[in-house]
Amino acid sequence: QVQRALLALTIPLEMLQVVKGRMMQAMSNGLSRQTHAQANVQMLPTYICSTPNGTEKGNVLVAELCHSHVRILLMTLLGDGNHNPHVTDKIFDIPGDSMQGPGEALFDFIAQSVRQFLSGITSAEERLPLGFVFPFSCKQTQLNKAELLSWSKGFNCSDVEGKDVVQLLQSAINKQELFHVEVVALMNDTVGTMMTCSTRERPCEVALVVDKGTNSCFMAEAQYVDMVEETSGRMCINTEWGSFGDDDALSDILTPYDQRVDQESSNPGKKRFEKLVGSLYLGDIVRHTLMALSAEKALFIGSNVTVLGTKGALETQQVLEIINNEEGMAKARAALEALGLRPSERDCCRVQQICRAVVSRSAALCAAGLAAILSYIRHSRGLERLVINVAVDGELYRAHSRFGEILQSVTGLLAPECMAALVPSVDGTGRGAAIVTAVALRLANQRREMDQLLAPLRLSRADLEHVQALMRREMELGLGQETNANSSVRMLPTYVRGTPDGTGEGWGPGEGGPGEAVAPLMPPCWLPAERGEFLALDLGGTNFRVLVVRVAEDGIRMASEIYLIPTDIMQGTGEALFDHIIDCIMDFQLKQDLMEQVLPLGFTFSFPCQQLGLDKAVLLTWTKGFSASGCVGEDVVQLLREAAQRKQHLALKVVAVVNDTVGTMMSCGYDDPKCEIGLIVGTGTNACYMEETQNVGTVEGEQGRMCINMEWGAFGDNGCLDHIFTDFDRLVDEKTINAGKQRFEKLISGMYLGEIVRYILLALVEKQVLFRGKPCPRLQTRDIFKTKFLSTIEIDGLALQQVQAILQDLELDASFEDSVLVREVCQTVSLRAAQLCAAGLAAVVEKMRENRGLSQLAVTVGVDGTLYKMHPCFSQHLQKMLRELAPNCTVTFLQSEDGSGKGAALVAAVACRGAE
């Protein structure tokens, strides 16, 4: 019979794995909005979003409501890693009637205790934040807002349930005229345990309390907590796991002894997990086991065992003394004899075995719960291996070393991919609550500093409408012959015309016919007219490409190669630059076996040019880090031809030069006849669109349309956007090789966003918001923060662990919290870039709509560039804001596949047909 009882009280490892799985499922149900209401494991958000980082300092007050008293505590933190806080406290016994009387009387008593404690300690001038430890079930909606769901533990004050207990305490404190005391945080004891064990060097992200009751909490990824709006960072979740099994999930491990303990409790069928684990119940589980065995004549033969029917006859403290190896047998005898039993040596031995089985089962079940939490954390953070610290507190853990050993070893067996170190808590409720409060203050200050710093980058709808209006004004100025010189947007004619030439086969390079009956862009039927092979050269950044485009009846085929332009050539002489380009063209032709042929070449040259014809373009200014001498003011096609002669490469026939934006529009126009706008958002940014030729004062002719290369990167160079430039933008601009130029581009394009972020991060370090205010010499390095990092950091669902790894790769000692803030900075900078781009585009589509006298315009934008294509949110932000700013335009975005290269070849092909 004894063996059978011991077996019933022992849960095999396989069954513990099943319990772990069920706990994980119960946790998921608690976190999900759909299943939360029915969930037994409630998974309550605590609105605590950070563990201490050691920089917390100042005086913090705590009011801790306990079973029979109120404890008031004052802690002074020195910003030294929280290693040596100065603590004073005092206990005030609660009058018996206050626990059952009006709620107002209880809160008045707590406030009076605070006043009495503070008298003579601190100056009334100093603001004192207070953390309130309230150990009852609450529905928390903010760190300082929580409604009491139900009283327990002997409390039953009227007029409190359903009310905000923080507000009740604050009102009572104000009644005492303690206007300098502000309740800033409410928490339970489990959260306090986690916080008091957490230091910068050793953050604790899980806590476990095994006391009269049991509970746990852990830092969950906020994005998986449906019950809160917060989606970035982490939030501490109070599991309330004592109720696990209230849905019969534990029925296959419950023994008859557990059922009897449950039936005689004040809440039968509730808190089933807690009744297997908590110290309030272990003595009674042992008592019921002994009672059953004595009824079977397996124990206490000849003794009167009636006393074992009395609830509480055997206390958990006695059980813990009995399982002690050295004195356990003597303690067992003493405890049993005190109950009037006459135990034999064998009885004492068996009682000791049963006590050990009950306590070991409690530890093993705790381990299953802890393993469920650890596996959940590992999975949600996308880690192969989790290394974590777990704060532990409570009577069972403290009083019995074997409990901790079982907890540690069984957790390791159930979650082998998780390395958990158990850290004993010291004064988890009091000190922990003080630290929670101090952390809340630090985060509030941090939020204030962040919002202040980022405010100038957060543009309102009115700001963006103003930018749109300014862009429209600059466009009008740029198109006018008299006003062109005063505009920051050059509005350069490209000599690519939109009027069909009458055959319906494409764009003519010269003057077109009068009609507008055919779609203004080339339909696919243009293709057969321009078959053959064409070369294309695409120069627009640090890399450039050479392509061969083969146009056949069944479509277009391409081969290409990328070549690098070293910085010394980008910033050397023009001759060296164009010689390097010809060398690369020759290398490509050699590899493609094209050296013997004279092929027409289309040249995509993505820098501001005054176009004087389809094959004549004078460079106005270098951008994107180029500064090769002897080029500005020269025809770039002529520079290319001269380099070919120097290299004796005579088989080169440049027939057209286009900007990459125009190439993108041409390329997308082949797939979609509605494509009348080209947009580039990559290293630089630019746009082109089809303007009515009659509106283009800088060229002759009234008929049809002409593609205008806006060169909008320079928008604002005349000072019209000074009101939206921030100090960070000015710092970036000052350090560029073209300070004061391409101002709009420096707010939007990939070449500069990383630098804007870097300067913001430096300011945050200086304000001691980031990296604990420690100097970051690495952040002083220019261009260390690449724009591609913004794209990676902002990927939706990217675990912040990975963001932290990116920052640590940059030698930045980033905590998890720092990662959240860095992500916010990246999001702010890229959102502004997308919204400014939308404001520019809104000006373009609205002008096209008005030009054509339409109430609604449907148009396609051909778009290219790494920022638009690779950034996870840029395109959505751009399109959303464009819809708001230009509601009368239906704009479709078509991503160009190799637009700048293919587009140049298409222009070359059309140019050849035109010449013929």
PDB file of N, CA and C in Angstrom, residues 831-880:
ATOM      1  N   LEU A 831      10.243  56.669 -41.918  1.00  0.00           N
ATOM      2  CA  LEU A 831       8.864  57.118 -42.138  1.00  0.00           C
ATOM      3  C   LEU A 831       8.864  58.539 -42.711  1.00  0.00           C
ATOM      4  N   ARG A 832       9.688  59.414 -42.123  1.00  0.00           N
ATOM      5  CA  ARG A 832       9.757  60.785 -42.638  1.00  0.00           C
ATOM      6  C   ARG A 832      10.196  60.781 -44.101  1.00  0.00           C
ATOM      7  N   ALA A 833      11.197  59.963 -44.425  1.00  0.00           N
ATOM      8  CA  ALA A 833      11.697  59.890 -45.810  1.00  0.00           C
ATOM      9  C   ALA A 833      10.566  59.482 -46.754  1.00  0.00           C
ATOM     10  N   ALA A 834       9.805  58.437 -46.376  1.00  0.00           N
ATOM     11  CA  ALA A 834       8.718  57.956 -47.236  1.00  0.00           C
ATOM     12  C   ALA A 834       7.621  59.011 -47.384  1.00  0.00           C
ATOM     13  N   GLN A 835       7.322  59.712 -46.285  1.00  0.00           N
ATOM     14  CA  GLN A 835       6.254  60.719 -46.336  1.00  0.00           C
ATOM     15  C   GLN A 835       6.657  61.933 -47.166  1.00  0.00           C
ATOM     16  N   LEU A 836       7.923  62.346 -47.091  1.00  0.00           N
ATOM     17  CA  LEU A 836       8.399  63.465 -47.923  1.00  0.00           C
ATOM     18  C   LEU A 836       8.373  63.070 -49.393  1.00  0.00           C
ATOM     19  N   CYS A 837       8.741  61.843 -49.674  1.00  0.00           N
ATOM     20  CA  CYS A 837       8.696  61.337 -51.039  1.00  0.00           C
ATOM     21  C   CYS A 837       7.254  61.371 -51.552  1.00  0.00           C
ATOM     22  N   ALA A 838       6.310  60.983 -50.695  1.00  0.00           N
ATOM     23  CA  ALA A 838       4.887  61.004 -51.050  1.00  0.00           C
ATOM     24  C   ALA A 838       4.410  62.427 -51.328  1.00  0.00           C
ATOM     25  N   ALA A 839       4.894  63.390 -50.530  1.00  0.00           N
ATOM     26  CA  ALA A 839       4.488  64.794 -50.732  1.00  0.00           C
ATOM     27  C   ALA A 839       4.961  65.288 -52.102  1.00  0.00           C
ATOM     28  N   GLY A 840       6.203  64.919 -52.475  1.00  0.00           N
ATOM     29  CA  GLY A 840       6.731  65.299 -53.792  1.00  0.00           C
ATOM     30  C   GLY A 840       5.911  64.669 -54.909  1.00  0.00           C
ATOM     31  N   LEU A 841       5.603  63.387 -54.747  1.00  0.00           N
ATOM     32  CA  LEU A 841       4.863  62.658 -55.777  1.00  0.00           C
ATOM     33  C   LEU A 841       3.423  63.168 -55.886  1.00  0.00           C
ATOM     34  N   ALA A 842       2.850  63.565 -54.741  1.00  0.00           N
ATOM     35  CA  ALA A 842       1.485  64.111 -54.749  1.00  0.00           C
ATOM     36  C   ALA A 842       1.432  65.376 -55.602  1.00  0.00           C
ATOM     37  N   ALA A 843       2.466  66.214 -55.514  1.00  0.00           N
ATOM     38  CA  ALA A 843       2.524  67.434 -56.331  1.00  0.00           C
ATOM     39  C   ALA A 843       2.549  67.065 -57.821  1.00  0.00           C
ATOM     40  N   VAL A 844       3.281  66.005 -58.169  1.00  0.00           N
ATOM     41  CA  VAL A 844       3.406  65.579 -59.575  1.00  0.00           C
ATOM     42  C   VAL A 844       2.064  65.068 -60.105  1.00  0.00           C
ATOM     43  N   VAL A 845       1.428  64.126 -59.397  1.00  0.00           N
ATOM     44  CA  VAL A 845       0.188  63.528 -59.939  1.00  0.00           C
ATOM     45  C   VAL A 845      -0.944  64.547 -59.982  1.00  0.00           C
ATOM     46  N   GLU A 846      -0.995  65.441 -58.986  1.00  0.00           N
ATOM     47  CA  GLU A 846      -2.037  66.472 -58.999  1.00  0.00           C
ATOM     48  C   GLU A 846      -1.840  67.428 -60.183  1.00  0.00           C
ATOM     49  N   LYS A 847      -0.584  67.747 -60.501  1.00  0.00           N
ATOM     50  CA  LYS A 847      -0.303  68.632 -61.661  1.00  0.00           C
ATOM     51  C   LYS A 847      -0.731  67.938 -62.955  1.00  0.00           C
ATOM     52  N   MET A 848      -0.400  66.646 -63.081  1.00  0.00           N
ATOM     53  CA  MET A 848      -0.786  65.902 -64.287  1.00  0.00           C
ATOM     54  C   MET A 848      -2.309  65.861 -64.422  1.00  0.00           C
ATOM     55  N   ARG A 849      -3.005  65.646 -63.306  1.00  0.00           N
ATOM     56  CA  ARG A 849      -4.477  65.596 -63.335  1.00  0.00           C
ATOM     57  C   ARG A 849      -5.064  66.917 -63.805  1.00  0.00           C
ATOM     58  N   GLU A 850      -4.519  68.015 -63.222  1.00  0.00           N
ATOM     59  CA  GLU A 850      -5.042  69.340 -63.593  1.00  0.00           C
ATOM     60  C   GLU A 850      -4.700  69.679 -65.038  1.00  0.00           C
ATOM     61  N   ASN A 851      -3.464  69.313 -65.478  1.00  0.00           N
ATOM     62  CA  ASN A 851      -3.063  69.547 -66.874  1.00  0.00           C
ATOM     63  C   ASN A 851      -4.104  68.982 -67.838  1.00  0.00           C
ATOM     64  N   ARG A 852      -4.632  67.815 -67.481  1.00  0.00           N
ATOM     65  CA  ARG A 852      -5.497  67.076 -68.409  1.00  0.00           C
ATOM     66  C   ARG A 852      -6.982  67.343 -68.167  1.00  0.00           C
ATOM     67  N   GLY A 853      -7.268  68.222 -67.183  1.00  0.00           N
ATOM     68  CA  GLY A 853      -8.656  68.591 -66.897  1.00  0.00           C
ATOM     69  C   GLY A 853      -9.497  67.421 -66.429  1.00  0.00           C
ATOM     70  N   LEU A 854      -8.891  66.530 -65.650  1.00  0.00           N
ATOM     71  CA  LEU A 854      -9.593  65.326 -65.205  1.00  0.00           C
ATOM     72  C   LEU A 854     -10.048  65.469 -63.747  1.00  0.00           C
ATOM     73  N   SER A 855     -11.206  64.891 -63.428  1.00  0.00           N
ATOM     74  CA  SER A 855     -11.623  64.883 -62.017  1.00  0.00           C
ATOM     75  C   SER A 855     -10.908  63.755 -61.269  1.00  0.00           C
ATOM     76  N   GLN A 856     -10.549  62.724 -62.025  1.00  0.00           N
ATOM     77  CA  GLN A 856      -9.850  61.580 -61.419  1.00  0.00           C
ATOM     78  C   GLN A 856      -8.765  61.129 -62.394  1.00  0.00           C
ATOM     79  N   LEU A 857      -7.558  60.947 -61.883  1.00  0.00           N
ATOM     80  CA  LEU A 857      -6.451  60.494 -62.751  1.00  0.00           C
ATOM     81  C   LEU A 857      -6.048  59.082 -62.337  1.00  0.00           C
ATOM     82  N   ALA A 858      -5.896  58.208 -63.301  1.00  0.00           N
ATOM     83  CA  ALA A 858      -5.331  56.876 -63.035  1.00  0.00           C
ATOM     84  C   ALA A 858      -3.978  56.820 -63.730  1.00  0.00           C
ATOM     85  N   VAL A 859      -2.937  56.579 -62.972  1.00  0.00           N
ATOM     86  CA  VAL A 859      -1.583  56.624 -63.545  1.00  0.00           C
ATOM     87  C   VAL A 859      -0.710  55.587 -62.840  1.00  0.00           C
ATOM     88  N   THR A 860       0.303  55.107 -63.561  1.00  0.00           N
ATOM     89  CA  THR A 860       1.227  54.141 -62.974  1.00  0.00           C
ATOM     90  C   THR A 860       2.588  54.802 -62.801  1.00  0.00           C
ATOM     91  N   VAL A 861       3.225  54.503 -61.688  1.00  0.00           N
ATOM     92  CA  VAL A 861       4.590  54.984 -61.416  1.00  0.00           C
ATOM     93  C   VAL A 861       5.534  53.797 -61.559  1.00  0.00           C
ATOM     94  N   GLY A 862       6.510  53.917 -62.453  1.00  0.00           N
ATOM     95  CA  GLY A 862       7.572  52.912 -62.530  1.00  0.00           C
ATOM     96  C   GLY A 862       8.609  53.274 -61.478  1.00  0.00           C
ATOM     97  N   VAL A 863       8.924  52.342 -60.599  1.00  0.00           N
ATOM     98  CA  VAL A 863       9.773  52.706 -59.461  1.00  0.00           C
ATOM     99  C   VAL A 863      10.943  51.741 -59.327  1.00  0.00           C
ATOM    100  N   ASP A 864      12.080  52.289 -58.956  1.00  0.00           N
ATOM    101  CA  ASP A 864      13.288  51.490 -58.767  1.00  0.00           C
ATOM    102  C   ASP A 864      14.088  52.089 -57.615  1.00  0.00           C
ATOM    103  N   GLY A 865      15.096  51.369 -57.169  1.00  0.00           N
ATOM    104  CA  GLY A 865      15.972  51.858 -56.099  1.00  0.00           C
ATOM    105  C   GLY A 865      15.941  50.929 -54.901  1.00  0.00           C
ATOM    106  N   THR A 866      17.080  50.745 -54.283  1.00  0.00           N
ATOM    107  CA  THR A 866      17.210  49.760 -53.201  1.00  0.00           C
ATOM    108  C   THR A 866      16.362  50.129 -51.985  1.00  0.00           C
ATOM    109  N   LEU A 867      16.242  51.424 -51.677  1.00  0.00           N
ATOM    110  CA  LEU A 867      15.480  51.799 -50.481  1.00  0.00           C
ATOM    111  C   LEU A 867      14.017  51.403 -50.665  1.00  0.00           C
ATOM    112  N   TYR A 868      13.467  51.706 -51.835  1.00  0.00           N
ATOM    113  CA  TYR A 868      12.065  51.371 -52.098  1.00  0.00           C
ATOM    114  C   TYR A 868      11.873  49.857 -52.110  1.00  0.00           C
ATOM    115  N   LYS A 869      12.805  49.157 -52.718  1.00  0.00           N
ATOM    116  CA  LYS A 869      12.627  47.706 -52.912  1.00  0.00           C
ATOM    117  C   LYS A 869      12.992  46.886 -51.678  1.00  0.00           C
ATOM    118  N   MET A 870      14.012  47.317 -50.949  1.00  0.00           N
ATOM    119  CA  MET A 870      14.554  46.476 -49.873  1.00  0.00           C
ATOM    120  C   MET A 870      14.032  46.838 -48.484  1.00  0.00           C
ATOM    121  N   HIS A 871      13.625  48.091 -48.303  1.00  0.00           N
ATOM    122  CA  HIS A 871      13.167  48.485 -46.966  1.00  0.00           C
ATOM    123  C   HIS A 871      11.791  47.880 -46.715  1.00  0.00           C
ATOM    124  N   PRO A 872      11.563  47.286 -45.521  1.00  0.00           N
ATOM    125  CA  PRO A 872      10.316  46.538 -45.306  1.00  0.00           C
ATOM    126  C   PRO A 872       9.049  47.391 -45.258  1.00  0.00           C
ATOM    127  N   CYS A 873       9.175  48.704 -44.970  1.00  0.00           N
ATOM    128  CA  CYS A 873       7.959  49.515 -44.778  1.00  0.00           C
ATOM    129  C   CYS A 873       7.883  50.730 -45.702  1.00  0.00           C
ATOM    130  N   PHE A 874       8.989  51.081 -46.372  1.00  0.00           N
ATOM    131  CA  PHE A 874       9.050  52.346 -47.108  1.00  0.00           C
ATOM    132  C   PHE A 874       7.910  52.457 -48.118  1.00  0.00           C
ATOM    133  N   SER A 875       7.709  51.397 -48.919  1.00  0.00           N
ATOM    134  CA  SER A 875       6.712  51.488 -49.996  1.00  0.00           C
ATOM    135  C   SER A 875       5.303  51.658 -49.428  1.00  0.00           C
ATOM    136  N   GLN A 876       4.985  50.915 -48.319  1.00  0.00           N
ATOM    137  CA  GLN A 876       3.636  51.062 -47.732  1.00  0.00           C
ATOM    138  C   GLN A 876       3.411  52.473 -47.208  1.00  0.00           C
ATOM    139  N   HIS A 877       4.433  53.008 -46.500  1.00  0.00           N
ATOM    140  CA  HIS A 877       4.298  54.371 -45.942  1.00  0.00           C
ATOM    141  C   HIS A 877       4.122  55.396 -47.067  1.00  0.00           C
ATOM    142  N   LEU A 878       4.897  55.241 -48.131  1.00  0.00           N
ATOM    143  CA  LEU A 878       4.835  56.168 -49.269  1.00  0.00           C
ATOM    144  C   LEU A 878       3.439  56.122 -49.899  1.00  0.00           C
ATOM    145  N   GLN A 879       2.940  54.917 -50.166  1.00  0.00           N
ATOM    146  CA  GLN A 879       1.651  54.784 -50.849  1.00  0.00           C
ATOM    147  C   GLN A 879       0.501  55.275 -49.969  1.00  0.00           C
ATOM    148  N   LYS A 880       0.579  54.985 -48.678  1.00  0.00           N
ATOM    149  CA  LYS A 880      -0.490  55.415 -47.757  1.00  0.00           C
ATOM    150  C   LYS A 880      -0.589  56.941 -47.729  1.00  0.00           C
TER     151      LYS A 880
END
